[in-house]
XYZ file of C-alpha atoms in Angstrom:
676
model
C -30.241 -3.385 3.824
C -29.193 -2.514 -0.134
C -27.494 -4.851 -1.847
C -26.541 -4.469 -6.419
C -25.360 -7.136 -7.346
C -22.975 -7.121 -10.710
C -19.602 -8.866 -12.250
C -17.304 -5.959 -12.010
C -17.441 -3.203 -9.968
C -15.132 -0.206 -10.812
C -14.508 2.565 -8.182
C -13.609 6.212 -10.591
C -14.794 6.638 -13.367
C -12.131 8.526 -15.015
C -10.260 7.495 -18.842
C -9.174 4.451 -16.842
C -12.021 3.319 -14.879
C -13.705 4.022 -18.254
C -12.079 1.963 -20.275
C -11.972 -0.858 -17.501
C -15.897 -0.853 -17.666
C -15.857 -1.152 -21.648
C -13.415 -3.591 -21.672
C -15.682 -5.508 -19.283
C -18.432 -5.467 -21.115
C -17.445 -6.255 -24.672
C -16.412 -9.653 -22.756
C -20.015 -9.676 -21.594
C -20.098 -9.098 -18.178
C -22.095 -6.662 -16.520
C -19.703 -3.394 -14.620
C -21.018 -0.878 -12.693
C -19.034 2.546 -12.717
C -19.188 4.720 -9.268
C -17.757 7.965 -9.761
C -17.800 11.520 -7.137
C -18.767 13.370 -10.365
C -20.080 12.820 -13.667
C -17.720 11.106 -16.125
C -16.706 14.268 -18.151
C -15.813 15.885 -15.029
C -13.117 13.834 -13.769
C -9.694 14.867 -13.705
C -8.717 12.946 -16.777
C -10.219 16.114 -18.168
C -7.071 18.157 -17.138
C -4.497 16.376 -19.065
C -3.328 19.064 -21.508
C -0.113 17.432 -23.500
C -0.689 14.560 -24.795
C -0.301 10.794 -24.617
C 3.133 8.786 -25.746
C 3.448 6.554 -28.146
C 5.792 5.598 -30.862
C 4.290 6.011 -33.981
C 6.811 7.372 -36.002
C 4.968 10.018 -37.871
C 6.438 13.251 -37.703
C 10.280 13.727 -39.087
C 11.433 14.306 -35.301
C 10.343 11.120 -34.618
C 11.840 8.908 -37.395
C 12.788 5.313 -36.110
C 10.953 5.796 -33.561
C 9.790 2.229 -32.015
C 8.911 0.190 -28.984
C 12.054 -0.325 -28.600
C 13.203 3.347 -27.967
C 10.140 4.175 -25.851
C 11.049 1.693 -23.543
C 14.530 2.697 -23.229
C 12.949 6.547 -22.308
C 10.812 4.605 -20.003
C 12.856 2.753 -18.078
C 15.453 5.253 -17.441
C 12.922 7.811 -16.400
C 11.578 5.434 -13.777
C 15.291 5.475 -12.416
C 15.225 2.019 -12.608
C 12.390 1.367 -9.912
C 9.749 0.179 -13.061
C 8.654 -3.330 -14.188
C 10.278 -3.641 -17.178
C 7.796 -6.643 -18.490
C 4.955 -4.296 -17.510
C 6.425 -1.332 -19.621
C 6.682 -3.721 -22.689
C 3.383 -4.386 -22.194
C 2.851 -0.678 -22.400
C 4.901 0.537 -25.075
C 3.531 -2.450 -26.934
C -0.115 -1.563 -26.618
C 0.185 2.535 -26.413
C -0.382 2.937 -30.458
C -2.898 0.457 -30.984
C -4.836 2.432 -27.983
C -4.182 5.673 -30.289
C -5.590 4.001 -33.240
C -8.497 2.823 -31.380
C -9.438 6.078 -29.480
C -9.052 7.693 -33.357
C -11.382 5.493 -34.449
C -13.667 6.393 -31.461
C -13.452 9.946 -32.540
C -10.374 11.836 -30.594
C -9.481 14.082 -32.979
C -5.683 13.988 -33.128
C -3.476 16.913 -34.391
C -2.320 15.643 -37.674
C 0.754 16.045 -39.882
C 0.611 18.083 -42.830
C 3.042 17.316 -45.654
C 5.733 20.171 -46.623
C 7.776 22.872 -44.800
C 6.841 23.709 -41.497
C 8.427 26.559 -38.693
C 9.533 24.606 -35.123
C 11.015 26.243 -32.272
C 14.078 23.782 -30.925
C 16.441 24.899 -28.323
C 15.199 28.900 -28.537
C 15.924 29.457 -32.137
C 13.275 28.916 -35.001
C 14.029 25.943 -37.282
C 12.308 24.979 -40.654
C 11.341 20.873 -40.745
C 10.008 19.018 -43.368
C 7.571 16.534 -42.795
C 7.626 13.531 -45.398
C 4.623 13.149 -47.822
C 3.651 9.883 -46.891
C 2.948 10.973 -42.918
C -0.041 13.845 -44.690
C -3.093 13.127 -42.313
C -1.684 11.042 -39.834
C -1.526 11.600 -36.186
C 1.375 14.201 -35.363
C 3.440 14.031 -32.354
C 5.383 16.644 -30.300
C 8.436 16.642 -28.212
C 8.103 15.938 -24.154
C 10.644 15.668 -21.289
C 12.920 12.394 -20.837
C 12.417 11.575 -24.944
C 14.754 10.875 -27.708
C 11.923 11.049 -29.933
C 8.853 13.355 -30.477
C 6.485 11.116 -29.416
C 3.684 12.343 -27.416
C 0.362 12.614 -29.367
C -2.290 15.447 -29.066
C -5.130 17.251 -29.191
C -4.122 20.895 -29.619
C -3.580 20.928 -25.325
C -7.075 19.413 -24.439
C -5.968 15.942 -25.062
C -7.625 14.735 -22.248
C -10.893 16.581 -22.411
C -11.198 14.867 -26.116
C -10.411 11.395 -25.116
C -12.208 11.630 -21.850
C -15.126 12.288 -24.384
C -14.899 10.418 -27.226
C -14.374 7.324 -24.090
C -17.223 8.583 -22.462
C -19.542 8.393 -25.105
C -18.650 5.011 -25.589
C -19.435 3.741 -22.427
C -22.824 5.477 -22.675
C -23.470 3.334 -25.702
C -22.115 0.196 -24.273
C -25.220 1.010 -21.593
C -22.624 1.141 -18.742
C -24.679 2.630 -15.567
C -22.242 5.020 -14.074
C -23.702 5.845 -10.150
C -22.904 9.279 -9.904
C -22.102 11.231 -6.435
C -21.175 7.625 -4.938
C -18.494 7.169 -2.927
C -16.948 3.639 -1.713
C -15.793 4.232 2.055
C -14.165 0.315 2.079
C -13.709 -2.532 0.055
C -15.700 -5.927 1.183
C -13.370 -8.454 2.198
C -12.316 -11.712 4.109
C -8.579 -11.058 4.078
C -7.875 -13.187 0.882
C -10.935 -12.436 -1.517
C -12.643 -9.296 -2.017
C -16.292 -8.839 -2.754
C -16.887 -5.536 -3.614
C -17.464 -2.291 -1.467
C -19.495 -0.639 1.116
C -20.930 2.700 -0.587
C -22.232 5.824 0.280
C -24.205 7.666 -1.687
C -23.120 11.609 -1.409
C -26.390 13.048 -1.705
C -28.664 11.375 0.467
C -25.918 9.762 3.182
C -27.354 6.509 2.503
C -25.071 3.576 2.647
C -25.447 0.223 0.176
C -23.528 -2.849 -0.307
C -21.809 -3.536 -3.935
C -21.382 -7.409 -4.192
C -19.008 -8.361 -7.109
C -16.576 -10.736 -8.597
C -14.160 -8.255 -9.611
C -13.665 -4.991 -8.000
C -11.217 -2.103 -9.867
C -9.957 0.725 -7.961
C -9.137 3.876 -10.571
C -9.446 6.538 -8.486
C -6.687 8.692 -9.827
C -4.239 10.408 -7.789
C -3.443 11.483 -4.362
C -2.330 15.442 -4.664
C -4.840 16.622 -2.028
C -1.969 15.196 0.543
C -0.235 18.682 -0.385
C -1.061 22.114 -0.567
C 0.128 23.277 -3.501
C -0.814 20.431 -6.387
C -2.326 20.475 -10.177
C -4.625 17.746 -8.726
C -8.641 18.247 -8.585
C -9.996 18.852 -5.332
C -10.921 15.030 -5.511
C -7.764 13.474 -6.017
C -7.270 12.741 -2.471
C -6.479 8.982 -2.847
C -9.463 7.579 -0.866
C -9.375 4.478 -3.628
C -5.466 4.123 -2.463
C -6.739 4.190 1.336
C -9.973 1.842 1.247
C -7.158 -0.740 -0.524
C -5.082 -0.067 2.202
C -7.316 -0.176 5.240
C -8.215 -3.682 4.171
C -4.736 -5.267 5.638
C -4.417 -7.405 3.088
C -3.691 -5.517 -0.234
C -0.048 -3.850 -0.368
C 0.320 -0.055 -1.819
C 3.754 0.332 -3.591
C 5.791 3.156 -3.636
C 3.850 5.809 -1.846
C 7.480 8.112 -0.998
C 7.259 8.326 -4.809
C 6.354 11.748 -5.181
C 6.208 13.332 -8.804
C 6.215 17.634 -8.721
C 5.777 19.564 -11.923
C 7.690 21.982 -12.793
C 5.296 24.490 -14.374
C 2.841 24.956 -11.893
C 1.277 28.274 -12.814
C 2.231 30.239 -9.306
C 0.847 30.810 -6.766
C -2.386 28.797 -7.910
C -0.229 25.584 -9.229
C -2.691 25.181 -11.985
C -0.897 23.380 -14.514
C 0.697 24.424 -17.877
C 1.358 21.723 -20.324
C 4.683 20.590 -20.231
C 3.682 20.800 -23.845
C 5.027 24.505 -23.833
C 8.600 23.330 -23.189
C 7.746 20.519 -25.458
C 6.752 22.805 -28.507
C 10.057 25.397 -27.366
C 9.479 27.479 -24.606
C 11.989 28.127 -22.000
C 12.800 28.833 -18.148
C 14.216 32.133 -17.532
C 15.045 33.579 -14.021
C 15.143 36.867 -12.394
C 17.643 38.055 -15.075
C 15.891 37.305 -17.855
C 18.505 34.030 -18.142
C 17.835 30.145 -19.316
C 19.329 29.043 -16.761
C 18.348 25.029 -17.411
C 21.426 24.652 -20.194
C 23.803 25.568 -17.216
C 22.523 22.475 -15.193
C 21.335 19.939 -18.029
C 23.024 21.038 -20.935
C 21.999 18.114 -23.062
C 18.218 17.939 -22.332
C 18.330 21.493 -21.211
C 14.454 22.297 -20.682
C 13.065 18.624 -21.643
C 15.292 17.042 -18.962
C 13.169 14.635 -17.010
C 10.584 16.136 -14.592
C 11.842 14.995 -11.243
C 15.113 16.661 -12.570
C 13.384 20.347 -14.295
C 12.063 20.763 -10.822
C 14.912 20.205 -8.548
C 17.031 22.215 -11.048
C 14.106 25.400 -10.740
C 14.139 25.010 -6.861
C 17.989 25.056 -6.491
C 18.474 28.116 -8.645
C 15.936 29.769 -6.287
C 17.823 29.043 -3.373
C 20.863 30.586 -5.216
C 19.171 33.869 -5.180
C 17.922 33.654 -8.804
C 14.419 33.515 -8.495
C 11.686 36.517 -9.087
C 10.175 37.816 -6.129
C 6.460 39.211 -5.983
C 4.156 39.689 -2.792
C 3.438 35.717 -2.870
C 7.185 34.399 -2.649
C 9.607 33.835 -5.256
C 8.988 32.060 -8.871
C 10.578 30.755 -12.480
C 9.481 32.644 -15.721
C 8.227 30.363 -18.461
C 8.343 32.245 -21.900
C 6.434 31.102 -24.852
C 6.355 34.236 -26.485
C 8.627 32.885 -28.937
C 6.223 30.267 -30.345
C 4.387 33.049 -31.667
C 0.652 33.756 -31.062
C -0.781 32.112 -33.990
C 1.008 28.686 -32.354
C 0.009 29.654 -28.891
C -4.114 30.157 -30.111
C -3.865 26.553 -32.428
C -1.751 24.550 -30.096
C -2.060 26.005 -26.555
C -5.383 27.528 -26.455
C -6.206 25.739 -22.755
C -2.871 27.772 -21.707
C -3.888 30.821 -22.894
C -6.693 30.725 -21.425
C -5.440 29.767 -17.428
C -2.932 32.521 -17.548
C -5.765 34.984 -18.800
C -8.076 34.320 -15.935
C -6.159 32.899 -13.370
C -2.934 35.574 -13.734
C -4.258 38.350 -15.880
C -1.564 37.809 -18.486
C -1.370 37.281 -22.033
C 0.985 34.914 -22.734
C 1.738 35.634 -26.355
C 3.305 38.681 -25.010
C 3.914 38.464 -21.376
C 6.109 35.482 -19.127
C 4.465 33.169 -17.454
C 5.083 33.049 -13.413
C 5.891 29.240 -12.371
C 6.997 27.097 -9.567
C 6.820 23.112 -9.303
C 3.877 22.022 -7.683
C 2.849 18.311 -6.771
C 1.591 16.518 -9.342
C 1.639 13.075 -9.784
C 1.147 9.894 -7.546
C 3.772 6.962 -8.757
C 3.148 5.044 -5.775
C 0.059 3.178 -5.520
C -2.259 -0.327 -5.336
C 0.163 -2.597 -5.718
C -0.302 -5.186 -8.511
C 0.926 -8.426 -10.488
C 1.022 -7.206 -14.710
C -2.625 -8.640 -14.670
C -3.527 -5.448 -12.373
C -4.388 -7.579 -9.636
C -3.388 -7.554 -6.145
C -1.184 -10.385 -5.404
C -2.344 -10.631 -1.782
C -6.554 -9.666 -2.417
C -7.783 -12.081 -5.197
C -10.643 -10.252 -6.787
C -9.108 -7.002 -6.382
C -7.301 -4.927 -9.481
C -6.380 -1.553 -9.730
C -5.416 0.962 -12.956
C -4.480 4.357 -13.748
C -2.671 6.207 -11.478
C -4.360 4.766 -8.387
C -2.291 1.584 -9.313
C 1.696 0.230 -8.604
C 1.168 -1.517 -11.791
C 4.754 -0.514 -12.040
C 5.461 1.225 -15.440
C 6.206 4.276 -13.756
C 9.142 3.451 -11.007
C 10.211 6.476 -9.254
C 9.782 9.323 -11.802
C 7.178 9.474 -14.382
C 7.463 11.134 -17.975
C 5.252 13.525 -19.446
C 2.115 11.703 -21.793
C 3.051 7.892 -19.927
C 0.070 8.699 -17.621
C -2.332 9.705 -20.072
C -1.557 6.889 -21.866
C -1.566 4.777 -19.370
C -5.269 5.655 -18.354
C -6.505 3.595 -20.991
C -3.641 1.339 -21.856
C -4.043 -0.578 -18.502
C -8.221 0.246 -18.923
C -7.475 -2.219 -22.367
C -4.760 -4.699 -20.613
C -6.561 -5.064 -17.358
C -9.843 -4.726 -18.722
C -8.921 -7.917 -20.740
C -7.380 -9.773 -17.304
C -10.606 -8.756 -15.393
C -12.871 -10.338 -18.154
C -10.912 -13.501 -18.032
C -11.324 -13.624 -13.552
C -14.884 -13.122 -14.085
C -15.145 -15.940 -16.893
C -13.632 -18.910 -14.531
C -16.687 -20.162 -12.725
C -14.540 -20.612 -9.510
C -14.358 -16.262 -9.010
C -17.942 -16.976 -9.183
C -19.070 -14.834 -5.651
C -20.318 -16.916 -2.478
C -20.115 -14.689 0.469
C -23.237 -14.882 3.367
C -25.315 -11.855 3.679
C -24.315 -11.640 7.190
C -21.098 -10.727 6.243
C -21.642 -8.187 3.638
C -23.892 -6.419 6.729
C -21.054 -6.688 9.051
C -19.491 -4.459 6.893
C -21.830 -2.247 6.329
C -23.111 -1.703 9.605
C -19.696 -0.933 10.589
C -19.152 2.003 8.209
C -22.190 3.075 9.867
C -21.042 2.780 12.974
C -18.111 5.203 12.388
C -19.780 7.691 10.441
C -22.333 7.750 13.629
C -19.348 8.252 15.754
C -17.813 11.456 13.400
C -21.715 13.155 13.990
C -21.563 12.179 17.693
C -18.301 14.250 17.766
C -15.660 14.895 19.167
C -12.999 17.992 20.092
C -10.999 18.406 16.659
C -11.749 20.058 13.290
C -11.557 18.254 10.346
C -10.359 20.932 8.078
C -7.877 21.988 10.487
C -6.134 18.689 10.886
C -6.494 18.261 7.039
C -4.946 21.875 6.175
C -1.939 20.796 8.893
C -1.487 17.499 7.085
C -0.757 19.343 3.735
C 1.553 21.930 5.072
C 3.858 18.937 6.900
C 3.373 17.398 3.186
C 4.338 20.595 1.333
C 7.049 21.666 3.513
C 9.316 18.472 4.951
C 8.206 15.730 2.429
C 8.613 17.721 -0.708
C 10.867 17.812 -3.540
C 14.575 17.836 -1.051
C 14.206 15.341 1.861
C 15.939 15.087 5.028
C 16.400 12.744 7.548
C 15.423 15.698 10.146
C 12.413 16.642 8.501
C 11.133 13.412 7.586
C 11.268 12.544 11.330
C 9.304 15.728 11.924
C 7.015 14.854 9.603
C 6.317 11.146 10.523
C 6.316 12.162 14.497
C 3.504 14.891 13.860
C 1.510 12.904 11.269
C 1.091 10.509 13.854
C -0.136 12.999 16.492
C -2.472 14.016 14.033
C -3.692 10.389 13.328
C -4.175 10.276 16.839
C -6.081 13.333 16.972
C -8.412 12.810 14.194
C -9.838 9.789 16.198
C -11.817 12.426 18.280
C -13.285 14.463 15.599
C -16.312 16.459 15.987
C -18.649 17.843 13.912
C -21.312 21.274 13.404
C -23.473 19.865 11.538
C -24.771 16.815 11.879
C -26.670 15.807 8.849
C -26.499 12.467 7.598
C -26.957 13.625 4.047
C -24.987 16.713 2.113
C -22.220 17.050 4.789
C -19.060 18.358 3.386
C -18.255 18.196 6.871
C -18.790 15.072 7.393
C -17.222 14.083 4.157
C -13.995 15.931 5.260
C -14.077 14.155 8.695
C -13.802 10.724 7.146
C -11.652 11.316 4.465
C -9.132 12.853 6.442
C -8.516 10.068 8.532
C -7.683 8.164 5.577
C -5.491 10.855 3.927
C -3.305 10.398 7.018
C -2.844 7.600 6.498
C -1.418 8.188 3.254
C 0.018 10.564 4.492
C 2.542 8.654 6.493
C 2.717 6.166 4.045
C 4.856 8.688 1.899
C 6.841 10.154 4.790
C 7.034 6.977 6.464
C 8.594 5.304 3.388
C 10.511 8.417 2.557
C 12.348 8.570 5.762
C 13.197 5.078 5.526
C 14.960 4.774 1.827
C 18.044 6.425 2.773
C 19.186 6.667 -1.174
C 17.918 9.464 -4.260
C 15.934 7.946 -6.489
C 14.242 9.801 -9.012
C 11.469 11.737 -7.956
C 12.664 10.934 -4.210
C 15.664 12.942 -3.231
C 17.176 12.992 -0.107
C 20.013 15.864 0.453
C 21.449 13.444 3.052
C 21.818 10.391 1.093
C 21.986 12.240 -2.772
C 23.316 9.110 -4.362
C 21.420 6.035 -5.865
C 22.293 3.265 -4.131
C 21.172 0.096 -6.355
C 23.346 -2.505 -3.897
C 20.760 -1.547 -0.981
C 17.800 -0.136 -2.728
C 17.049 -1.649 -5.726
C 13.819 -2.920 -4.475
C 9.935 -1.686 -4.453
C 8.514 -0.499 -0.914
C 5.180 -2.059 0.128
C 3.386 -0.651 2.820
C 0.875 -2.488 4.641
C -1.431 -1.499 7.359
C -2.913 -3.140 10.940
C -6.475 -1.992 12.941
C -5.654 1.176 14.970
C -1.620 1.292 14.361
C -0.490 4.908 13.505
C 2.547 3.646 11.239
C 2.578 1.482 8.449
C 3.957 -1.995 8.110
C 6.744 -1.760 5.697
C 8.201 -4.349 3.591
C 10.155 -4.784 0.207
C 10.169 -6.352 -3.011
C 13.585 -6.684 -4.595
C 14.087 -6.107 -8.461
C 15.945 -9.011 -10.323
C 18.316 -7.265 -12.453
C 19.303 -10.953 -13.934
C 15.729 -11.084 -15.745
C 16.325 -6.787 -16.726
C 16.113 -6.247 -20.139
C 17.962 -2.754 -19.411
C 19.870 -2.989 -16.413
C 20.773 -0.374 -14.051
C 23.532 2.897 -14.990
C 23.174 6.384 -15.692
C 20.125 7.970 -16.600
C 21.666 10.770 -18.675
C 21.548 13.749 -15.785
C 24.205 15.311 -13.351
C 26.856 13.310 -12.058
C 27.590 9.386 -12.841
C 26.891 8.990 -9.185
C 25.377 5.577 -7.783
C 26.161 2.435 -6.006
C 26.144 -0.100 -8.562
C 24.120 -3.594 -7.890
C 26.063 -6.492 -7.515
C 24.536 -8.006 -10.451
C 24.886 -5.274 -12.769
C 28.124 -6.000 -14.386
C 27.360 -9.445 -14.731
C 23.652 -8.807 -16.323
C 25.902 -6.363 -18.574
C 28.087 -8.611 -19.952
C 25.238 -11.385 -20.797
C 22.956 -8.625 -22.862
C 26.583 -7.693 -24.721
C 27.416 -10.740 -26.064
C 23.325 -11.494 -26.499
C 23.589 -8.333 -28.554
C 26.759 -9.500 -30.659
C 24.865 -12.502 -31.831
C 21.564 -11.216 -32.614
C 20.802 -8.259 -34.791
C 17.194 -8.714 -35.255
C 15.249 -6.245 -32.880
C 12.365 -8.401 -32.185
C 14.406 -11.535 -31.825
C 17.031 -9.962 -29.320
C 14.302 -8.390 -26.989
C 12.413 -11.696 -26.730
C 16.013 -13.381 -25.959
C 16.558 -10.770 -23.531
C 13.445 -10.353 -21.522
C 10.312 -12.398 -23.170
C 7.079 -10.319 -22.021
C 4.415 -11.210 -25.240
C 2.558 -13.826 -23.646
C 2.092 -11.625 -20.666
C -0.581 -9.822 -22.809
C -3.920 -10.587 -23.238
C -4.363 -12.228 -26.984
C -6.577 -9.241 -28.493
C -3.445 -7.213 -27.585
C -0.408 -9.135 -28.903
C 1.288 -8.223 -32.522
C 3.561 -5.891 -33.989
C 2.731 -2.427 -34.702
C 3.509 -1.002 -38.140
C 5.093 2.905 -39.120
C 5.833 4.473 -42.081
C 9.663 3.450 -42.145
C 8.357 -0.231 -40.679
C 6.346 -2.063 -42.515
C 4.563 -5.104 -41.756
C 4.066 -8.377 -43.817
C 1.811 -11.290 -43.245
C 4.137 -14.312 -42.247
C 2.817 -17.699 -40.729
C 4.851 -16.620 -37.819
C 3.497 -16.657 -34.386
C 3.984 -12.681 -33.999
C 2.619 -11.409 -37.002
C -0.460 -14.253 -36.666
C -0.861 -13.131 -33.510
C -1.474 -9.344 -34.736
C -3.487 -9.944 -37.821
C -6.047 -11.400 -35.792
C -5.691 -8.808 -33.232
C -6.621 -6.322 -35.730
C -3.976 -3.904 -35.100
C -1.472 -4.673 -37.267
C -2.180 -2.068 -40.296
C -2.149 0.991 -40.088
C -5.475 2.733 -39.364
C -4.867 6.228 -38.394
């Protein structure tokens, strides 16, 4: 039996995983990264539009700050987010952008003077300030009050992953490629690493670590049409779920992106609409102002996706041999803008649709895009029920997204959570009481257990794993999609349970222990079916609509009964998850539940909402300084790792050193001054 020892085992080689490992290595702890693919081929690379950070550089972002970013994020989450975590995130995001700049990310930059942009379908001239010349630029994204999304043309994820990957190489952090974690090694209360399969040789090994971090991205491949890469199957979620100790949070919260190209589902960035693109129906009519007159195409993603589908149901969709779709028109942006700021979109349209988006409209329809749910953690990124297990990025329910994520907040979360959680992992490893003390026999037991499971699959039954997977994806797409109902969800849960039972009798045509795609599909589909049941059963049980979870039979948000987080655990050979709920405390919220700003003001209030509103209003009357007000309403800075505390400077918000604790800590952090 091969055993590999390390301080930190990071499962996942995308932006979040790389940044976690860098943080741990900086603090003197050895880290190993496991990755299904070479890290620079991770799905992080597909991020196009940008990352949100309240720099306030561009004129349309003037006055932006952490308070506005915080409010946008909480409203976008439909009050499902952990507001302390959101505060930690919005404070650190500007620091992350500047760190990335210092690492070589070639952010698009502001040029002083006049420039022409498209706003609300009209060409407008805006004037950038002289003081902003050369600083990081931002573009508009959905659900935000300010232009806040920092970008590198439309290949932001590519540029970020190159830079962060290079930092990991410079730090000599080993990446074990083509390696897949099959199970976590644990005793029910403490995680000690993972059983790992080499995808080339088939060899199993045990990786034993003080801290284990899951950063495997999303679970989009539960659905038939998704913008996610083929490796985004939620296996990181699943191995945590299968411990029986760690919980998954809010798995029913699944986001659909409005503009997946039709019918392939490949993403075209929200930057298309942020830069001025319009959604049009079969008649060439721009329909979003009819539904959302204020935000129009730049309403929150869940809202735009629902409006598009509603419009198609009204008979306004464009008919094609593949089905109906909507048009995305970016021709008004002009050839120069598209070839400069939307180059990847041009390539996608050219190679996958055979069109020129400078002249032709793009066929789009909503596609599964993001998994808000994930491994439930506290603010440090650690599972509260399985010590030593951490998670970050899309694989985690940290929980800064709640029931809907704003565009640009996920790319930001990868590096921000990597920075923050990475520091907490290093703190964990610093403590001698967290040293690994586990008998070799226990490790051997886990390896033998996984080996027996694989041998069982190779010996064979009668079920085809690919057929099971295809049927699961069809059920999820047709019955657990943008619009949900009790009847559909009941049918989905019932059939998914039957598929799970059938998956225990899989038979394979190939018995190769090494490179064997059929075997990989077989053991993954068993795990994916459990995740599908967490999504569908959670959606069936939650009898309200919140964010991306929309129940046609319960269209109102119900804070009185459902202002709480879903926690799913799995026991042994059960065919359904065990669901528990974690209430959100309104009286501790900085921003009490209210109207999101879309559609009718239609929700059932939480009994504490009015009382908290009165407290907040009274506090605002007595305190005018925004920092003091924020600390009074909901202190959070003490939750951040000390190196990441402190304020961010902006053009219109210069900070002078002072003896105040916050300023001193900020100065020590090295992020106090503008260093873009």
